[in-house]
CSV table of C-alpha atoms and ligand atoms in Angstrom, one decimal:
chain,number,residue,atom,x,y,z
A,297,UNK,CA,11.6,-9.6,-17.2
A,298,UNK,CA,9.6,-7.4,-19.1
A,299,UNK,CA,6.9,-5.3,-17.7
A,300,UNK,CA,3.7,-7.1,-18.9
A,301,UNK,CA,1.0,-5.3,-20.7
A,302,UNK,CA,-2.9,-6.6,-19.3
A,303,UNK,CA,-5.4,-7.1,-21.9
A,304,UNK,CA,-8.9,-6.2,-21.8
A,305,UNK,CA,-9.7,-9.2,-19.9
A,306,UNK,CA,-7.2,-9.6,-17.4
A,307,UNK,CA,-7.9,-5.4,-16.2
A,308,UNK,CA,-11.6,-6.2,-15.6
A,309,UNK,CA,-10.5,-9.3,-13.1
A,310,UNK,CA,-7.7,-6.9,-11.6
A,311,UNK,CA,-10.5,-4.0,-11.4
A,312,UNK,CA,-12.6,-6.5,-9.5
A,313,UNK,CA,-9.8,-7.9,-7.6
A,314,UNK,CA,-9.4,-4.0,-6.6
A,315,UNK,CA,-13.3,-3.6,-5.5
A,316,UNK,CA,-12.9,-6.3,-3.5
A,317,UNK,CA,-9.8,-5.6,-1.8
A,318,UNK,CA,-11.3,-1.9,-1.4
A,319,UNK,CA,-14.4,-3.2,1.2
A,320,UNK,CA,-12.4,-5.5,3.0
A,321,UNK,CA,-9.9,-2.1,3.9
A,322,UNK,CA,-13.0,-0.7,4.5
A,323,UNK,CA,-14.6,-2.6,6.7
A,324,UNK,CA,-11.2,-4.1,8.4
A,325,UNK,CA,-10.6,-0.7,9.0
A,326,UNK,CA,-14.0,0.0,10.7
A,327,UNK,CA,-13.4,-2.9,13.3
A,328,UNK,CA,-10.1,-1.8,14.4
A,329,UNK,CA,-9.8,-0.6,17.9
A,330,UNK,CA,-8.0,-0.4,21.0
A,331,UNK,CA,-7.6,-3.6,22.5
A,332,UNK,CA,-7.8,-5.7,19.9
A,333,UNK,CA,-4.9,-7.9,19.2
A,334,UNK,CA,-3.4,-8.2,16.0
A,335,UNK,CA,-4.0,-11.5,15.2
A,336,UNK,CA,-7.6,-10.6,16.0
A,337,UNK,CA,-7.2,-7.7,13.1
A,338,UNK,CA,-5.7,-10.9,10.6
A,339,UNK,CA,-7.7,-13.0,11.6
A,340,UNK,CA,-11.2,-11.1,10.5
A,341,UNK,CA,-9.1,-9.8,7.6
A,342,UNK,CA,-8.7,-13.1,6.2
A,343,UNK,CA,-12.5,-14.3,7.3
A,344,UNK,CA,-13.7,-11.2,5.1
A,345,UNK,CA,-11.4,-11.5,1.9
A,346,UNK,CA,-12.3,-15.4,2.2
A,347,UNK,CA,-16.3,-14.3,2.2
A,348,UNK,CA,-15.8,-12.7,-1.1
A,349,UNK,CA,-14.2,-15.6,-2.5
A,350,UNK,CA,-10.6,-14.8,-2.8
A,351,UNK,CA,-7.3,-16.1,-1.4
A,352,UNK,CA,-5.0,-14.2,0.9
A,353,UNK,CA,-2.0,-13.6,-1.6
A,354,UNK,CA,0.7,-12.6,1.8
A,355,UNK,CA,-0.7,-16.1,3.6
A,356,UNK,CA,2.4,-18.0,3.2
A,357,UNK,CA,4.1,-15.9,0.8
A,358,UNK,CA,8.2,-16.7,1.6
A,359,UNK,CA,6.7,-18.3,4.8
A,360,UNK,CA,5.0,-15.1,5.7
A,361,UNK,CA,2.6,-16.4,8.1
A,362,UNK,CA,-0.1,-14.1,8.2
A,363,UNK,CA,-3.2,-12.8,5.7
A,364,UNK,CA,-2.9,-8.9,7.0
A,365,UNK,CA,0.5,-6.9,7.5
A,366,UNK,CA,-0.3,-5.1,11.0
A,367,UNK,CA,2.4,-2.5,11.3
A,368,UNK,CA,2.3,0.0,14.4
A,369,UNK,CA,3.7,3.1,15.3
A,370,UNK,CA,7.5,2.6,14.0
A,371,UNK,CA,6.8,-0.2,12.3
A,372,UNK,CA,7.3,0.5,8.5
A,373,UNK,CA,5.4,-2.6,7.2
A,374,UNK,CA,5.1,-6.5,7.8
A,375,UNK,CA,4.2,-6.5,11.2
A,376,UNK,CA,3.7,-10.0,12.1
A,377,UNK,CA,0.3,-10.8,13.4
A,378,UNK,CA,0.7,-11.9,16.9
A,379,UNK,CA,-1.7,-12.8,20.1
A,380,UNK,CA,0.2,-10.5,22.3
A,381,UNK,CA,0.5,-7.5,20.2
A,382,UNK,CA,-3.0,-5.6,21.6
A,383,UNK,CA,-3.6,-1.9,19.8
A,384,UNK,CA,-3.4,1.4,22.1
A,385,UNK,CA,-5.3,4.3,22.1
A,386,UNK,CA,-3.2,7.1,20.0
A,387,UNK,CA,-1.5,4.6,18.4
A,388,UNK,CA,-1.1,4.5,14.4
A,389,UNK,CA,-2.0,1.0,12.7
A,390,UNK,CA,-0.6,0.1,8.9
A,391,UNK,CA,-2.9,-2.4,7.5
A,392,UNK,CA,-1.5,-4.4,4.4
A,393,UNK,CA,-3.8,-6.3,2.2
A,394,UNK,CA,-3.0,-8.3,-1.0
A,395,UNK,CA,-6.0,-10.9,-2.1
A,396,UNK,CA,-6.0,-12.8,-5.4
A,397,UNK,CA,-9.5,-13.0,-7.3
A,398,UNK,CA,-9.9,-15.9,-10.2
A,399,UNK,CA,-6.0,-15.8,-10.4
A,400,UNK,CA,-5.5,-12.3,-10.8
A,401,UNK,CA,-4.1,-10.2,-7.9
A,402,UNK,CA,-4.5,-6.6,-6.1
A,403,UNK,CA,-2.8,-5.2,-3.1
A,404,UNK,CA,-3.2,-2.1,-0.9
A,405,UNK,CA,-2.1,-0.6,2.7
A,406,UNK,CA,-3.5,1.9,4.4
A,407,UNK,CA,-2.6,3.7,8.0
A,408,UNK,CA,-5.6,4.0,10.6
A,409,UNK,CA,-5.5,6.7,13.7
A,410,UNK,CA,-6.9,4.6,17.0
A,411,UNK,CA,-8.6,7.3,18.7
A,412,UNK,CA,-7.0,10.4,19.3
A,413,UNK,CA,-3.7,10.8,17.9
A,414,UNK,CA,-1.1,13.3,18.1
A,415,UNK,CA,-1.3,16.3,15.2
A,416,UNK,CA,1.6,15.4,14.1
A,417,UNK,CA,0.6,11.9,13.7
A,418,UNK,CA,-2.4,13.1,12.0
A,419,UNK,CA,-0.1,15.3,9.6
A,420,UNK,CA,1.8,12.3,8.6
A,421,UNK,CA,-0.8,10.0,7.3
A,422,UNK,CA,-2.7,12.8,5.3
A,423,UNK,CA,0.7,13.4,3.7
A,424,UNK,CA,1.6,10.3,3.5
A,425,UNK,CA,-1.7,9.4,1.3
A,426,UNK,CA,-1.2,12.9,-0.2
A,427,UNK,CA,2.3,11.6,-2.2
A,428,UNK,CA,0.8,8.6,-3.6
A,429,UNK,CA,-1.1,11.4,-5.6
A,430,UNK,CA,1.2,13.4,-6.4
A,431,UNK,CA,2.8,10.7,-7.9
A,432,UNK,CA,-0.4,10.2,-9.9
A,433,UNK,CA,0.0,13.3,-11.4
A,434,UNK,CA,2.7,11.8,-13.2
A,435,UNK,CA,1.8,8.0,-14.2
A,436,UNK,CA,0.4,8.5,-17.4
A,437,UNK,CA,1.3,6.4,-20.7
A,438,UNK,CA,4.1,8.8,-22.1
A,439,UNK,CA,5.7,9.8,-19.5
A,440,UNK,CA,8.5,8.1,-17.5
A,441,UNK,CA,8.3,6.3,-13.7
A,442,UNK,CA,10.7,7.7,-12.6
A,443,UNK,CA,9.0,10.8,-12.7
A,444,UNK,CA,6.0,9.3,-10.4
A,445,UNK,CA,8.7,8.6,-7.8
A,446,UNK,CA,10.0,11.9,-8.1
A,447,UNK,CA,6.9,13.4,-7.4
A,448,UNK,CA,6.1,11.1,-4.3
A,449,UNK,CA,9.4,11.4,-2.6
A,450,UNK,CA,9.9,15.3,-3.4
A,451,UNK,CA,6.7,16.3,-2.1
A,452,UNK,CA,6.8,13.7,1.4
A,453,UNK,CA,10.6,15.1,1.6
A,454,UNK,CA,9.6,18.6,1.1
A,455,UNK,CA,7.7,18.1,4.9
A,456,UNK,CA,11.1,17.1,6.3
A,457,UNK,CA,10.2,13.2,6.1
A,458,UNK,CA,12.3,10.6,5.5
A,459,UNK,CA,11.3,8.1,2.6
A,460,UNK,CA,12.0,4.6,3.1
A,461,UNK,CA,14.4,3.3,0.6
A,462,UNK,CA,15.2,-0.3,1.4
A,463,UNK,CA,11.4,-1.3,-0.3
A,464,UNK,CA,9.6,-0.2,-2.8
A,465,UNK,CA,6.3,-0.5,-5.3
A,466,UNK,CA,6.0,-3.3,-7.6
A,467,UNK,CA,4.1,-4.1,-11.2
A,468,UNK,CA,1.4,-6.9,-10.3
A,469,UNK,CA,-1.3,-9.0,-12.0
A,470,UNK,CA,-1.4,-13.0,-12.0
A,471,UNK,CA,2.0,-12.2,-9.5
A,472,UNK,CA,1.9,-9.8,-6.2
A,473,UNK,CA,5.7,-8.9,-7.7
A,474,UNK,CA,6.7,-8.3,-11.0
A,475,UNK,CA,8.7,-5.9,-12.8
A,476,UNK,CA,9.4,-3.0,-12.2
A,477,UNK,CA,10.4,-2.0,-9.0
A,478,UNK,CA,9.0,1.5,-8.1
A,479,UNK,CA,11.3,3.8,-5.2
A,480,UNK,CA,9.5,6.7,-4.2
A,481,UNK,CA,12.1,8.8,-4.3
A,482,UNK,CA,14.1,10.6,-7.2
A,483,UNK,CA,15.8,7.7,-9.1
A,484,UNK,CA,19.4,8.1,-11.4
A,485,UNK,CA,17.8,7.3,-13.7
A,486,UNK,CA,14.4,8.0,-15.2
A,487,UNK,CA,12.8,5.2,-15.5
A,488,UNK,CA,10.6,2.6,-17.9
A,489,UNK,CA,8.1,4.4,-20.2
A,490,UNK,CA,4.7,4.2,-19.2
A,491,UNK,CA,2.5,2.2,-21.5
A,492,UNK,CA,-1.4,2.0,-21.7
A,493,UNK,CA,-2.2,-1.7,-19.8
A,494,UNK,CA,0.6,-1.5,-17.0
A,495,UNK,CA,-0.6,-2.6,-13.7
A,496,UNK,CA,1.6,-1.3,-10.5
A,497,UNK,CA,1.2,-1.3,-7.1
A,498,UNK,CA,2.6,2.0,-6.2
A,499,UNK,CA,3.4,2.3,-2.1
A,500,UNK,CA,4.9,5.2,-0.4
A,501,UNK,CA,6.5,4.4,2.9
A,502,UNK,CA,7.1,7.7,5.0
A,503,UNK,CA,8.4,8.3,8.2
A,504,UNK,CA,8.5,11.4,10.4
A,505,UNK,CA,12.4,11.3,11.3
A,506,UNK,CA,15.3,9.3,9.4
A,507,UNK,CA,14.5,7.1,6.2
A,508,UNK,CA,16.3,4.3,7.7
A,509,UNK,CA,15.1,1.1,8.7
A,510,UNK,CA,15.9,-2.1,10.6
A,511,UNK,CA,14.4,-5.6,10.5
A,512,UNK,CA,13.5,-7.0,13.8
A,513,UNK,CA,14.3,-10.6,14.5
A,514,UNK,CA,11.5,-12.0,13.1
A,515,UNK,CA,12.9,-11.3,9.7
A,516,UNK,CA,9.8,-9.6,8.7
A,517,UNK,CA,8.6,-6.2,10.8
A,518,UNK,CA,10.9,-3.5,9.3
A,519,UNK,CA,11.0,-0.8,11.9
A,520,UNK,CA,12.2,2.7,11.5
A,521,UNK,CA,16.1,3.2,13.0
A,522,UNK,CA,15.0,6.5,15.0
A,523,UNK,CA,11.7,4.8,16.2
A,524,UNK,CA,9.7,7.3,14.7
A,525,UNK,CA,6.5,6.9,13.5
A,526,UNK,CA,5.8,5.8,10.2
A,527,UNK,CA,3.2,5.7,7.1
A,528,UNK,CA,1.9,3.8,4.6
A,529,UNK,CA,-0.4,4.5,1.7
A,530,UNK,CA,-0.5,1.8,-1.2
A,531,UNK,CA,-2.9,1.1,-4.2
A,532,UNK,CA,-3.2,-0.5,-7.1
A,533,UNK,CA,-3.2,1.3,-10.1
A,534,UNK,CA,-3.4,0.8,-14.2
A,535,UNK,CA,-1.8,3.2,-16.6
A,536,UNK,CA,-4.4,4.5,-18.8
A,537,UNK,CA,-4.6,5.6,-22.7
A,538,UNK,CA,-5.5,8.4,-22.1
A,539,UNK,CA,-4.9,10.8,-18.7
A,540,UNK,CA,-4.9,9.5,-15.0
A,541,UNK,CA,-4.5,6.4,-14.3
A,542,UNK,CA,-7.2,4.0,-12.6
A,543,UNK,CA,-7.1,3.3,-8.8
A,544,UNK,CA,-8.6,-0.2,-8.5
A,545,UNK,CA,-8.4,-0.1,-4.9
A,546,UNK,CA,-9.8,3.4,-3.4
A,547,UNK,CA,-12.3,2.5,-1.1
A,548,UNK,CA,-16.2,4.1,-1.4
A,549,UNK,CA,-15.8,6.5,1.6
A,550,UNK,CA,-12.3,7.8,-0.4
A,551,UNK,CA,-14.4,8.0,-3.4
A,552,UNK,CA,-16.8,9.7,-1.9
A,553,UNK,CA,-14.4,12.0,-0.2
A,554,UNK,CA,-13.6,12.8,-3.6
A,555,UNK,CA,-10.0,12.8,-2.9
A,556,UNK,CA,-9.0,11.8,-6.7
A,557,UNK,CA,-11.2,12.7,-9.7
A,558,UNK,CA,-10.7,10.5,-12.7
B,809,LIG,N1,2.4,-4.8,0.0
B,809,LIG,C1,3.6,-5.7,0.4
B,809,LIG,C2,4.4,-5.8,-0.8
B,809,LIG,O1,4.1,-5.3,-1.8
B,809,LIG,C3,3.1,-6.9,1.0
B,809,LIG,C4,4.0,-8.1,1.0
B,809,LIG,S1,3.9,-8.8,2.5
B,809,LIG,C5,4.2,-10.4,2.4
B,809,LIG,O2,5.5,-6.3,-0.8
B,809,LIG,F1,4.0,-10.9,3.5
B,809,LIG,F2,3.4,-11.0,1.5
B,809,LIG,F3,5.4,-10.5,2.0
B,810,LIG,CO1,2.8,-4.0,-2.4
């Protein structure tokens, strides 16, 4: 398949899409707190992407069951939300978010500190968000993808992180997956050219000890081999003409924390 190139149109649903998707991470993020179970976190999630009219694109999606991927600790992603999972004090929380908005879709994850958390907790998500844009130093029309996944996985990897490898980022628009597949590390190979119109969802996985990962029985929650913690930092993103790319999905507060200047 070939990567598909969004007209005019189709980027301003995705850019909305991307504000939407933005408060719910937001505010989802804001009501997370020790105690809470994570169906309780899914179930809000879904209650506030519903309130802005859109669907919950992981609700069902190859029988996934939930509307939020609640990941903690050494769980990588797709956590399964469950009644009996309750959130600790000093524990690290992945949220994953994918909503679709007049057909058109958008999907982020970000990782939340309950509490106080260890430094080296602390270190992990900063750097963990910090690769993403290093890699978006890199995805501009012209250039190559591989050499965004370069960048993210050289600079997490520099720390003495492993980067998962068993999942990667995707291209999206009217589907949550389409081509290509993005690793965030160094590819063979170097990569599609980057074209004006591209939409990806770029996600960075990083954990503090080995890159490898199992899946639990579930079939879903991919957990890190070492049980180290792990990281997750995802937005989605259109290559421009000209420069950086657009983030459809930073929140305000990142935005305001000026963290990426267009
Ligand atoms: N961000 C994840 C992805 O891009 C979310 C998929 S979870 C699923 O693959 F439940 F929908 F599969
Ligand atoms: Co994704």
């Amino acid at each position: 398949m070939a990567i598909t190139i969004k007209s005019e149109r189709e980027i301003e649903l995705m850019r909305e899409a991307g504000v939407i998707l933005a408060k719910v991470h937001q505010e989802l993020g804001h009501e997370l707190k020790a105690g809470m179970s994570t169906l309780q976190v899914d179930r809000l999630g879904e209650e506030m992407i519903r309130s802005y009219g859109c669907i919950p694109s992981f609700k069902g999606y190859n029988g996934y069951p939930g509307s939020v991927c609640v990941s903690i600790n050494d769980e990588v992603v797709h956590g399964i939300p469950k009644k009996s999972r309750i959130i600790k004090e000093g524990d690290i929380v992945s949220l994953d978010i994918g909503v679709i908005h007049k057909g058109y879709q958008s999907d982020a994850a970000r990782t939340h500190g309950i509490g106080e958390i260890s430094e080296e907790a602390k270190l992990l998500i900063e750097r963990t968000r910090q690769s993403f844009f290093e890699g978006m130093k890199c995805a501009q029309a012209g250039r190559h993808l591989g050499e965004v996944s370069a960048a993210i996985g050289t600079y997490a990897e520099s720390f003495g992180y492993g980067v998962v490898r068993d999942l990667c980022g995707h291209g999206i628009g009217t589907n949550m997956h389409e081509d290509p597949q993005i690793p965030n590390y160094k590819p063979l190979r170097r990569g599609p050219l980057l074209k004006a119109g591209m939409t990806l969802a770029i996600e960075p996985m990083i954990d503090i000890g080995t890159w490898e990962v199992e899946w639990l029985d579930d079939d879903w929650t991919v957990v890190t081999a070492d049980g180290s913690l792990s990281a997750h930092y995802e937005n989605t993103i259109l290559i421009t003409e000209n420069g950086m790319p657009e983030i459809f999905t930073l929140t305000e507060e990142e935005i305001a924390e000026g963290i990426y200047k267009f």
